[in-house]
mmCIF file of C-alpha atoms in Angstrom:
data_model
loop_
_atom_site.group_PDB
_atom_site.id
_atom_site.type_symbol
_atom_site.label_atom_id
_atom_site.label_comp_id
_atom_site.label_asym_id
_atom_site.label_seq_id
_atom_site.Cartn_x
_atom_site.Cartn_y
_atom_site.Cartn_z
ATOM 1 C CA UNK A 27 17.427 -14.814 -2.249
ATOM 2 C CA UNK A 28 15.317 -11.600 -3.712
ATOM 3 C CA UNK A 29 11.584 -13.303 -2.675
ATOM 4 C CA UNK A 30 8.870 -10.444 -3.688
ATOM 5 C CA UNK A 31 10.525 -7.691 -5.175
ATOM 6 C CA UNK A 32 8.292 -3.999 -5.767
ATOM 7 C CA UNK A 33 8.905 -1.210 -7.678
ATOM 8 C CA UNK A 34 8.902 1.453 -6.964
ATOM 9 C CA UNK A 35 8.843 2.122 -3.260
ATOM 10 C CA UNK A 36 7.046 5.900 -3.144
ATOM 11 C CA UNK A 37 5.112 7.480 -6.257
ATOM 12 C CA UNK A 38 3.481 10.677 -6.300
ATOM 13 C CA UNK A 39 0.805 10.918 -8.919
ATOM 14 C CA UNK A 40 -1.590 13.366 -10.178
ATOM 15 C CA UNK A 41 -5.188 12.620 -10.668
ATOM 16 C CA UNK A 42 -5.860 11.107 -14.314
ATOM 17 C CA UNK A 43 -2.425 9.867 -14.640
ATOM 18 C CA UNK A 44 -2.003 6.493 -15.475
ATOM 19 C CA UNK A 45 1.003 4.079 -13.943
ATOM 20 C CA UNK A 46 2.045 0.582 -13.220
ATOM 21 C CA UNK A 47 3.421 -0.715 -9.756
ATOM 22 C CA UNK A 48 5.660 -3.971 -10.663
ATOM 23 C CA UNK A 49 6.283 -7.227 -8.469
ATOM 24 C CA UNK A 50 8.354 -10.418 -9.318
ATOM 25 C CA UNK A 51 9.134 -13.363 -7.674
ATOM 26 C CA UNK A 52 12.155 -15.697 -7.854
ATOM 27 C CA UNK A 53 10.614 -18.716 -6.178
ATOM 28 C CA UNK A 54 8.617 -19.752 -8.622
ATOM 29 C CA UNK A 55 5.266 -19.459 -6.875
ATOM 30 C CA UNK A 56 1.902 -20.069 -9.002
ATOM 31 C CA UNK A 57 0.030 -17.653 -6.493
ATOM 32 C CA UNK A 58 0.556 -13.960 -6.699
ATOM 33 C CA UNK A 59 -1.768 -11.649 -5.384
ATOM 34 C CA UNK A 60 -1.924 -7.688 -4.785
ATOM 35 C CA UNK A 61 -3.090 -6.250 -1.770
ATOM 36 C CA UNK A 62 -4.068 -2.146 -0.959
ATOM 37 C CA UNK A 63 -3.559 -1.832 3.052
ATOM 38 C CA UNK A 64 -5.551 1.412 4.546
ATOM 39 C CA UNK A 65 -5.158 2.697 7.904
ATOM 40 C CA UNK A 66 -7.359 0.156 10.470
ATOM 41 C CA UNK A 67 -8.851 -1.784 7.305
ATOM 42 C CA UNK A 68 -6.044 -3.995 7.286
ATOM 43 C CA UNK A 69 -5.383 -5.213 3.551
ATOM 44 C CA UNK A 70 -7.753 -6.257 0.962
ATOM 45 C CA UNK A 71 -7.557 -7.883 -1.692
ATOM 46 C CA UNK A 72 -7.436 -5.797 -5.278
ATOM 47 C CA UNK A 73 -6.659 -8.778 -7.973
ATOM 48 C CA UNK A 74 -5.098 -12.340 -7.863
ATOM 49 C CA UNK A 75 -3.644 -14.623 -10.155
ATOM 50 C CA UNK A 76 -3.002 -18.590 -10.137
ATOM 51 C CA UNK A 77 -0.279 -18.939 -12.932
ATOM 52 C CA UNK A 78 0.643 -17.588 -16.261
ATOM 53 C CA UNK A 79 -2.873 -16.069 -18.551
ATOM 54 C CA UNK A 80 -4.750 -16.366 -15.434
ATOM 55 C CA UNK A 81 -6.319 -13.291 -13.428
ATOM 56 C CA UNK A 82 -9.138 -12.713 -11.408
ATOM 57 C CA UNK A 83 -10.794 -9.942 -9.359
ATOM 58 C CA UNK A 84 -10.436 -9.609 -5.548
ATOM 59 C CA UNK A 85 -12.518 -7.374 -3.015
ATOM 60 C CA UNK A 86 -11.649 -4.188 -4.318
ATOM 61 C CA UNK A 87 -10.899 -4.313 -8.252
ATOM 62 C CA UNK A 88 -12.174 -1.080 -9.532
ATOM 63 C CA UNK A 89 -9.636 0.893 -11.189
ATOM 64 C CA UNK A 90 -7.232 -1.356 -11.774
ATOM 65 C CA UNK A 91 -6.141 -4.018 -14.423
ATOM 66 C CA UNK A 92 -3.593 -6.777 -14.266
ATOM 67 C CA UNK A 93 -1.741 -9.045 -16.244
ATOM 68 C CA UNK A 94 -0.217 -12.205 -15.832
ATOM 69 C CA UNK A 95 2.288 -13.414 -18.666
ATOM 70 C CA UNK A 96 4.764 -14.894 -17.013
ATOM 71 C CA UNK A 97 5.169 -16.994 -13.492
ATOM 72 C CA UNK A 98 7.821 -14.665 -11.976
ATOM 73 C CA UNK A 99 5.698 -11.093 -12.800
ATOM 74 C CA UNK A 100 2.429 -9.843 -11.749
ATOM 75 C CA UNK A 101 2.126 -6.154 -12.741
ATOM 76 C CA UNK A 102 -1.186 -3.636 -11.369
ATOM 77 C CA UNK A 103 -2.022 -1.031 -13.955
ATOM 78 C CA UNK A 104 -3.868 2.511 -12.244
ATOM 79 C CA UNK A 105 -5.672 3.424 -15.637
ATOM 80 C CA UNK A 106 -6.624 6.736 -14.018
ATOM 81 C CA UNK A 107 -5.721 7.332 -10.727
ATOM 82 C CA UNK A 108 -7.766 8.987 -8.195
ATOM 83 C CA UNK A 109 -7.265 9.999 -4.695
ATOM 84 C CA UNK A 110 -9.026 7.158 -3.768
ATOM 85 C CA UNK A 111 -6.131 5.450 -4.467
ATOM 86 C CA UNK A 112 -3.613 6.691 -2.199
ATOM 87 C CA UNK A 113 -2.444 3.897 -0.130
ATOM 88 C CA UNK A 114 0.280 0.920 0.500
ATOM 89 C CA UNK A 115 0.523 -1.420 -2.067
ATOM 90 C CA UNK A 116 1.803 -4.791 -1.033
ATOM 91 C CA UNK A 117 2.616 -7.376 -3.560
ATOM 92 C CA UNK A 118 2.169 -11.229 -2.202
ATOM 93 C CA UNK A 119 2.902 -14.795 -3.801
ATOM 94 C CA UNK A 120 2.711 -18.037 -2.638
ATOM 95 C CA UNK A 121 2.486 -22.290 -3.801
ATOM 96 C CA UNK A 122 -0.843 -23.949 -4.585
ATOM 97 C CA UNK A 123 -2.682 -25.233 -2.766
ATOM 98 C CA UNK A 124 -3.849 -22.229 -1.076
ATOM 99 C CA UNK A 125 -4.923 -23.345 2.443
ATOM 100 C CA UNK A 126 -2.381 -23.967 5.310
ATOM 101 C CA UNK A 127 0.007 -22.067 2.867
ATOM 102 C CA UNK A 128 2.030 -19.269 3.760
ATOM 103 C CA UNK A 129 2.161 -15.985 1.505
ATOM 104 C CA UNK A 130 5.624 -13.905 0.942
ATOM 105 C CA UNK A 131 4.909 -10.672 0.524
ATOM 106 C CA UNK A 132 6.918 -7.654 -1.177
ATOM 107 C CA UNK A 133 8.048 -4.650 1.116
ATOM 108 C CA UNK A 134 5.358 -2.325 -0.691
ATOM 109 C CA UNK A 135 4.672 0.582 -2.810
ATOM 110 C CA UNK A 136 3.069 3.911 -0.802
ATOM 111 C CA UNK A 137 1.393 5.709 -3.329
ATOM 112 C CA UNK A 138 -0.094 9.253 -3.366
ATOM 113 C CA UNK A 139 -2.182 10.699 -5.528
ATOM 114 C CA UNK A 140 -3.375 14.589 -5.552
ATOM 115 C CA UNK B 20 -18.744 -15.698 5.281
ATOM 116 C CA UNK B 21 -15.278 -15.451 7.565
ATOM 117 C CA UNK B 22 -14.177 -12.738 9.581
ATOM 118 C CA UNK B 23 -11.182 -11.552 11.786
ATOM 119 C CA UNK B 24 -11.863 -9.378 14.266
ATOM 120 C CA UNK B 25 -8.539 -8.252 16.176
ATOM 121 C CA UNK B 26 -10.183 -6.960 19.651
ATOM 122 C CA UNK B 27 -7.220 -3.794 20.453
ATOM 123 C CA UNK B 28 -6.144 -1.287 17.927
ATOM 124 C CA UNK B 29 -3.379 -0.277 20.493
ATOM 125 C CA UNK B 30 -1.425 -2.551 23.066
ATOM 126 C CA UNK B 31 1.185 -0.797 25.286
ATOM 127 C CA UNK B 32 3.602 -2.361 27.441
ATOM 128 C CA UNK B 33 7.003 -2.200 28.980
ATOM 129 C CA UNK B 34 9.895 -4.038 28.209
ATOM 130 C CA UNK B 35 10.009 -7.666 29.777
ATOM 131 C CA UNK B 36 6.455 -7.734 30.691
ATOM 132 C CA UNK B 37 4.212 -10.202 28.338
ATOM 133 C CA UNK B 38 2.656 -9.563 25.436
ATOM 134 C CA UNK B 39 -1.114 -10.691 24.917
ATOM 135 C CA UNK B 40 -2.561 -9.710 20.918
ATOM 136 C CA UNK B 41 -5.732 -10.736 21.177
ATOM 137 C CA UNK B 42 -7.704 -12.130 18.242
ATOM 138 C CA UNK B 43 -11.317 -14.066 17.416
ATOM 139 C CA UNK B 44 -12.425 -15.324 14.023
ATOM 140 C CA UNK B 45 -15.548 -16.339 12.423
ATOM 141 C CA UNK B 46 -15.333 -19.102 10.053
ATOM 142 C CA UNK B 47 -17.952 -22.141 8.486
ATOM 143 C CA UNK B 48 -15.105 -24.116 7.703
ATOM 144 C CA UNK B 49 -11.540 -25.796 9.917
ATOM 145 C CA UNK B 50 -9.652 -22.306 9.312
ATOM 146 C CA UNK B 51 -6.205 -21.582 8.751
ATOM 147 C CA UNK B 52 -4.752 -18.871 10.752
ATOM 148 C CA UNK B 53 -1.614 -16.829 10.477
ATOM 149 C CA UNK B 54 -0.326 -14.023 12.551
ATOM 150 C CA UNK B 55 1.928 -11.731 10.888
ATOM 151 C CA UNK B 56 4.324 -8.368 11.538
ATOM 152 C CA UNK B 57 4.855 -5.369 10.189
ATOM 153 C CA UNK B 58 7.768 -3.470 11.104
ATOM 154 C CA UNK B 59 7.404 0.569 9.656
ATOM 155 C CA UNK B 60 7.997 0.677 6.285
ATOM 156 C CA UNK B 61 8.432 -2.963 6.045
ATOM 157 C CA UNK B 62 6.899 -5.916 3.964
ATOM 158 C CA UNK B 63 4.796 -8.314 5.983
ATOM 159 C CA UNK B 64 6.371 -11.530 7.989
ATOM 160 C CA UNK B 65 4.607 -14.317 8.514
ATOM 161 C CA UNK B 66 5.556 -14.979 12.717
ATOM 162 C CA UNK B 67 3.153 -18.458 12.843
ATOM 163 C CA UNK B 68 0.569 -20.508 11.652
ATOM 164 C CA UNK B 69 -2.031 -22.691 12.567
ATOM 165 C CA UNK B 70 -3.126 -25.757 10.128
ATOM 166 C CA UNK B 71 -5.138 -27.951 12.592
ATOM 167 C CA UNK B 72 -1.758 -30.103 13.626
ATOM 168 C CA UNK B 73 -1.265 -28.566 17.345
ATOM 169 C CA UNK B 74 -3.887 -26.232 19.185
ATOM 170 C CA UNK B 75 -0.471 -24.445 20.181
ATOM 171 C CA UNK B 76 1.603 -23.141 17.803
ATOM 172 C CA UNK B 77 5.229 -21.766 18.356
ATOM 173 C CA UNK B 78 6.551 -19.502 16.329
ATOM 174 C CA UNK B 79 9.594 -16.763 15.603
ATOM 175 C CA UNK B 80 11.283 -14.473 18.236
ATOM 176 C CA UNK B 81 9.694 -16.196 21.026
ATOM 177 C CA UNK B 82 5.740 -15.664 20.058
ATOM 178 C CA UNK B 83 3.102 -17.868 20.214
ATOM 179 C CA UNK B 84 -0.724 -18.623 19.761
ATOM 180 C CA UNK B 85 -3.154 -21.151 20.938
ATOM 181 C CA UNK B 86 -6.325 -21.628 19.136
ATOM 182 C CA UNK B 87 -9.252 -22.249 20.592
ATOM 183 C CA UNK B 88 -12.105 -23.679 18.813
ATOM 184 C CA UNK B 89 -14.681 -23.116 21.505
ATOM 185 C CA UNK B 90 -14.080 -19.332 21.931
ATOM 186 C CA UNK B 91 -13.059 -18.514 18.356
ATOM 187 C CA UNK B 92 -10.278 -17.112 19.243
ATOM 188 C CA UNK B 93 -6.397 -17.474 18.281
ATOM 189 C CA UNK B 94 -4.647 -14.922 20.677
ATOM 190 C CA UNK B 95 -1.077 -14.020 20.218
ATOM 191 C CA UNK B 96 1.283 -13.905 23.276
ATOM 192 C CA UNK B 97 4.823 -13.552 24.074
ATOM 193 C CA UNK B 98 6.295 -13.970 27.766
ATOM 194 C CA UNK B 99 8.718 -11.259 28.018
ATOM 195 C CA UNK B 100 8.309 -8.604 25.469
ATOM 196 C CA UNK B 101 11.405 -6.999 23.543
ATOM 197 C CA UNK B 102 12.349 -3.598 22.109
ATOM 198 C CA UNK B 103 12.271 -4.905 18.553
ATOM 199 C CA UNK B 104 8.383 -6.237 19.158
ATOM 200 C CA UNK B 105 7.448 -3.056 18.336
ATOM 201 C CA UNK B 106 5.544 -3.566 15.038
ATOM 202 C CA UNK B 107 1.750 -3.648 14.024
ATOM 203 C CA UNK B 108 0.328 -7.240 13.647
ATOM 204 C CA UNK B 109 -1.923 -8.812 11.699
ATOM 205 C CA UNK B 110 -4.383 -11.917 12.535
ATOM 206 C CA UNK B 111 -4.966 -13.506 9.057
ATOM 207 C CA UNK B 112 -8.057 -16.360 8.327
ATOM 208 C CA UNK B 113 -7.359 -17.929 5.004
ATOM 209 C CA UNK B 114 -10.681 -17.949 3.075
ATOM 210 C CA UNK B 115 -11.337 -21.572 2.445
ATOM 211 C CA UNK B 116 -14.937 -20.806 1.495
ATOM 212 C CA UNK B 117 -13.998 -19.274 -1.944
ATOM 213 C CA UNK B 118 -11.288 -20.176 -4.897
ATOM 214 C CA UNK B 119 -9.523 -16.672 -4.415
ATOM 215 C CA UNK B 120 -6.886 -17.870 -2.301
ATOM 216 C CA UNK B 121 -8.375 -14.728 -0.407
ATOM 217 C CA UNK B 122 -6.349 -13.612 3.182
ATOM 218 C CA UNK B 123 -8.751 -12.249 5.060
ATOM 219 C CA UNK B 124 -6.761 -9.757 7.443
ATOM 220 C CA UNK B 125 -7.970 -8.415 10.951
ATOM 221 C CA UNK B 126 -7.554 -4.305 11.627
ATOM 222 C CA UNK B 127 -4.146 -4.067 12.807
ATOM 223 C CA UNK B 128 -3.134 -4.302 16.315
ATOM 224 C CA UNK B 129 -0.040 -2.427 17.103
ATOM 225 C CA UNK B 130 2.492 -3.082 19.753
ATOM 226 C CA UNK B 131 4.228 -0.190 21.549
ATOM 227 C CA UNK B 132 7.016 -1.302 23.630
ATOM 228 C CA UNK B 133 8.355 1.491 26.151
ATOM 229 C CA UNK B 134 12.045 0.964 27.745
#
């Protein structure tokens, strides 16, 4: 009974490099979702996805791509990290329809980047 | 547009003594609302939810919330609070207003829970 799995829990990064933070599910969800959570800005929403071929920005997209090719992974790509980007990652998936439904989320990547 | 605004950053109290998490929305449409916890270095866990069925809603470990459309507000309480509480928590609005499936998360309130 895995749920939302992440990898990897910490990362260090230097500014420029380039990484991807992975998430799968086992329960089949259509809904995944990433999340960047920032100390009293609770989370927000980075990109989201409602099955396989299907992705779509959040609140805060910049910097970072996403693909969706199967229904148990939703990767994020950093293309260039930046400081910026140092923060908890959560992954989060969930069944359609959205409303009244509750989200599963992973236990979350911290990333740093000098 | 909806909004969560969780009203303390910061709620101390002693063990056995309630807990009151205190949380108004803003929302054009019937909301959903969740209340989750974050233990440190944990994933997020979803305590309750609200979906319209019962103003109160009971949820895990002894918590619960009562929504109240005519103050906005869907405050968390527990009656006798426990070492474990300690945890931040989160006061979630689902966004029903868009198609991003968007939670829309309060600040954080966390719990301290002294012996």
């Amino acid at each position: 009974n895995a749920g939302v799995t992440q990898t990897p829990k910490f990362q260090v990064l230097k500014t420029g490099q380039s990484m991807t933070l992975q998430c799968a599910q086992d329960m089949n969800h259509e809904y995944m979702s990433w999340y960047r959570q920032d100390p009293g800005m609770g989370l927000r929403l980075i990109h989201y996805s409602v099955g396989a071929g299907i992705t779509d920005q959040g609140e805060v997209p910049n910097g970072y791509n996403v693909s969706r090719s199967t229904t148990e992974d939703f990767p994020l790509r950093l293309l260039s990290a930046a400081p910026s980007q140092t923060s908890v990652y959560f992954c989060a998936s969930s069944y359609l329809p959205l409303l009244n439904t509750e989200a599963f989320f992973g236990q979350g990547t911290r990333l740093t980047v000098v | 547009a909806q909004s969560v605004t969780q009203l303390d950053s910061h709620v101390s109290v002693s063990e056995g003594t309630p807990v009151l998490l205190r949380c108004n929305y803003s929302s054009s449409y019937s909301p959903s609302l969740f209340w989750y916890v974050q233990h440190p270095n944990k994933g997020l866990q979803l305590l309750l939810k609200y979906t319209s069925a019962a103003t109160l809603v009971k949820g895990i470990n002894g918590f619960e919330a009562e929504f109240k459309k005519s103050e906005t507000s869907f405050h968390l309480t527990k009656p006798s609070a426990h070492m474990s509480d300690a945890a931040e928590y989160f006061c979630v609005v689902s966004d029903g207003s868009s198609n991003t499936g968007k939670l829309i998360f309060g600040q954080g309130t966390t719990l301290q829970v002294k012996p």
